[in-house]
mmCIF file of C-alpha atoms in Angstrom:
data_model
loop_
_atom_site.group_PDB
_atom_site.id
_atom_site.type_symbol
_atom_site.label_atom_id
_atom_site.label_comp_id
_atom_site.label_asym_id
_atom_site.label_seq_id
_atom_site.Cartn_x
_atom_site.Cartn_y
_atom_site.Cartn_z
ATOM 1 C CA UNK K 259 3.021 -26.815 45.344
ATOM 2 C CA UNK K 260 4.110 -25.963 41.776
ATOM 3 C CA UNK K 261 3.689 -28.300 39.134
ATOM 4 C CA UNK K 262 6.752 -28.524 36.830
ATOM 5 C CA UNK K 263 6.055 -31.318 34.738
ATOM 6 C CA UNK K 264 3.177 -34.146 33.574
ATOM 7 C CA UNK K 265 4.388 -37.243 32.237
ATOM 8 C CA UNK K 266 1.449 -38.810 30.287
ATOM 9 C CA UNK K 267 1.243 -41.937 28.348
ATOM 10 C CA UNK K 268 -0.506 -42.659 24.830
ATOM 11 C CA UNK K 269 -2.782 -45.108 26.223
ATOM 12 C CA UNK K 270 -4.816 -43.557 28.477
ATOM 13 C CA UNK K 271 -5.489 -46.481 30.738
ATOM 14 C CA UNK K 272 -2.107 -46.433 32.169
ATOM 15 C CA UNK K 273 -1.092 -44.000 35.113
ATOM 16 C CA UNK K 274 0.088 -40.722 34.550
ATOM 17 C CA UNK K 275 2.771 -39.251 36.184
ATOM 18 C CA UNK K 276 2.470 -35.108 38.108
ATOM 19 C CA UNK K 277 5.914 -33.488 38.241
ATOM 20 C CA UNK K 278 5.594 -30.780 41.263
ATOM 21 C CA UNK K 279 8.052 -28.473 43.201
ATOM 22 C CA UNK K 280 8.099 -28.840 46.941
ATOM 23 C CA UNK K 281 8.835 -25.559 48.069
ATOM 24 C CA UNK K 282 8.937 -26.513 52.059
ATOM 25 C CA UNK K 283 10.825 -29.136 51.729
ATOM 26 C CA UNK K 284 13.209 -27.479 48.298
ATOM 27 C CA UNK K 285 12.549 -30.771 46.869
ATOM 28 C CA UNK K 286 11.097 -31.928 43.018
ATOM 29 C CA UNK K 287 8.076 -35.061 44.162
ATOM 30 C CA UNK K 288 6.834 -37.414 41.457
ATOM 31 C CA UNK K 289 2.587 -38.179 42.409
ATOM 32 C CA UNK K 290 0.924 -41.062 40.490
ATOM 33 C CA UNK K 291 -2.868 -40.288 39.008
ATOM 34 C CA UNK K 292 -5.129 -41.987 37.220
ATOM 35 C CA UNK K 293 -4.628 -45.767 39.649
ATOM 36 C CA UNK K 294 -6.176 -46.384 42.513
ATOM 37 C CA UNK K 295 -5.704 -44.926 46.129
ATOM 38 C CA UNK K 296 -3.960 -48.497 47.336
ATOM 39 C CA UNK K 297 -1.535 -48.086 44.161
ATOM 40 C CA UNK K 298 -0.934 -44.233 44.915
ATOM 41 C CA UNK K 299 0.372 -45.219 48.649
ATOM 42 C CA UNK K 300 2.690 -47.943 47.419
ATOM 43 C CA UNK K 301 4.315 -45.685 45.012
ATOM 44 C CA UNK K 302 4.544 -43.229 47.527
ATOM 45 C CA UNK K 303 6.118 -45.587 49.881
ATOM 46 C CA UNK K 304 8.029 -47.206 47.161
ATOM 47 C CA UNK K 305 6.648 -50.413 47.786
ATOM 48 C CA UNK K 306 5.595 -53.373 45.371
ATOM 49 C CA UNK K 307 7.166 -52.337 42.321
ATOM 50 C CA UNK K 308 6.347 -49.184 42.781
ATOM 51 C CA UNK K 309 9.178 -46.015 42.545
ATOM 52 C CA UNK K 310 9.706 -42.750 42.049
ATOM 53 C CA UNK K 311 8.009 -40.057 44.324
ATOM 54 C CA UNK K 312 11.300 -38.745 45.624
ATOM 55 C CA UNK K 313 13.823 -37.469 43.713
ATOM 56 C CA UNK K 314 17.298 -36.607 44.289
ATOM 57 C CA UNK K 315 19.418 -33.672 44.135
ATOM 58 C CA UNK K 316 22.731 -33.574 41.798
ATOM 59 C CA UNK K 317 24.449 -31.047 43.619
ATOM 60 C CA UNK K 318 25.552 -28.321 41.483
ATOM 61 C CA UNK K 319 25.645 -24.554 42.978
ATOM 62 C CA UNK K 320 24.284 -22.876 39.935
ATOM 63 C CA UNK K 321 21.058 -25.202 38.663
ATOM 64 C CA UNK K 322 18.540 -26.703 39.772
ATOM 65 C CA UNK K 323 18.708 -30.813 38.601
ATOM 66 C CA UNK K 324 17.394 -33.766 40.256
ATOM 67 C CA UNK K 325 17.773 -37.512 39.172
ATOM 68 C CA UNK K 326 14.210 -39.052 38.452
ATOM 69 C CA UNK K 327 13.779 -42.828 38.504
ATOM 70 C CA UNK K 328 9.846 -43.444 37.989
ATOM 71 C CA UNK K 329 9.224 -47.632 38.070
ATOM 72 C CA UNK K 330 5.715 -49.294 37.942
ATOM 73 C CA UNK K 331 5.979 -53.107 38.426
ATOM 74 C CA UNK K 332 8.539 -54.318 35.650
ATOM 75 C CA UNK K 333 8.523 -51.321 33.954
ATOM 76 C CA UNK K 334 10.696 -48.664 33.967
ATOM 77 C CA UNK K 335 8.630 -45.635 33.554
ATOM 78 C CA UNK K 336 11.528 -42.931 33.221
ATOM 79 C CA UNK K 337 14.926 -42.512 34.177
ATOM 80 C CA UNK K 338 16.984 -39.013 33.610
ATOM 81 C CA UNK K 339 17.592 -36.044 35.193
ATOM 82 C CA UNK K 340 14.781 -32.853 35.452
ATOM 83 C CA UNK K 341 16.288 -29.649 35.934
ATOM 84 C CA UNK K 342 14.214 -26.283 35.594
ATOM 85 C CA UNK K 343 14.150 -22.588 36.635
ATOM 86 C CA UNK K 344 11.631 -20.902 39.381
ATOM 87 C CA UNK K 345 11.671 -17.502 38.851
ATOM 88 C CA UNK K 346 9.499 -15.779 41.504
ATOM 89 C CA UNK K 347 7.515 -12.380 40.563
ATOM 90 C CA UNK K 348 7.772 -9.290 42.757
ATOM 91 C CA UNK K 349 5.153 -6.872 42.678
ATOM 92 C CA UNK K 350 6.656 -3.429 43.614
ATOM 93 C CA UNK K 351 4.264 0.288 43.972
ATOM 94 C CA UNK K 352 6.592 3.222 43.326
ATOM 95 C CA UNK K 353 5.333 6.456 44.813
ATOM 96 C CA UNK K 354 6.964 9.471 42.912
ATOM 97 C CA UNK K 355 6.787 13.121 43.730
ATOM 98 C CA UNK K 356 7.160 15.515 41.525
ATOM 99 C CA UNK K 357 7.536 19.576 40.802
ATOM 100 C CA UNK K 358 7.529 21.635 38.443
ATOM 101 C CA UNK K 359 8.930 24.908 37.794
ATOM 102 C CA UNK K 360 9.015 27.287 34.843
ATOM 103 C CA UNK K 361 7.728 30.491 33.209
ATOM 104 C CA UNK K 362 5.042 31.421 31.370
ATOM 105 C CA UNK K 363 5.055 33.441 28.703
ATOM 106 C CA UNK K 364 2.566 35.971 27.368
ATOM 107 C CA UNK K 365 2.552 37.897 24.230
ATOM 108 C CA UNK K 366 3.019 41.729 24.264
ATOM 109 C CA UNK K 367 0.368 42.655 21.847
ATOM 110 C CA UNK K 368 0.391 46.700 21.044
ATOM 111 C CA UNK K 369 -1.393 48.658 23.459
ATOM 112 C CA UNK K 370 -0.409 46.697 26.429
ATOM 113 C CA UNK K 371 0.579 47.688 29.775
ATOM 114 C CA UNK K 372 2.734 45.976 31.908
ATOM 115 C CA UNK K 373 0.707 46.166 35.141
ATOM 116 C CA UNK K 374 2.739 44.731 38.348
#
């Protein structure tokens, strides 16, 4: 999984929110940190107050953008729409061959024979 984004709030007690890229399922999540494992599963279910940890697709051929609605109990954590690029690197080994052809030259100096 790819992270994409961190929401994190000035006071450090409150929950924090991990942006990450799905790549089996081609979907953007939304994980709670920093709460407790009971508060993580309710999120995650969407229980309780709790939403967020799926996002939608806009459709739209050409990008990438998902509507985000994040929602702890009566607060509304964020609402928008992410969108953002994944550009995967290639690694590529080119094997080249090569020749080379030419003359070489050498200097007549006086006295010289031309032996062949």
């Amino acid at each position: 999984m790819l992270t994409v984004g961190e929401l994190k709030p000035k006071d450090n007690a409150l929950p924090r929110f991990l942006l990450r890229w799905d790549e089996r399922a081609k979907s953007l999540d939304v994980d709670i940190n920093n709460v407790s494992r009971e508060i993580k599963r309710m999120f995650k279910a969407g229980k309780r107050g709790y939403e967020g940890h799926h996002t939608m697709r806009v459709p739209d051929a050409e990008n990438r953008i998902f509507e985000v609605n994040i929602k702890i109990p009566g607060i509304t954590v964020f609402k928008g729409e992410i969108s953002f690029g994944l550009h995967r690197e290639l690694e590529v080994t080119v094997n080249l061959e090569a020749s080379v052809s030419g003359c070489v030259e050498k200097k007549w100096q006086e006295g010289e024979t031309l032996k062949r």
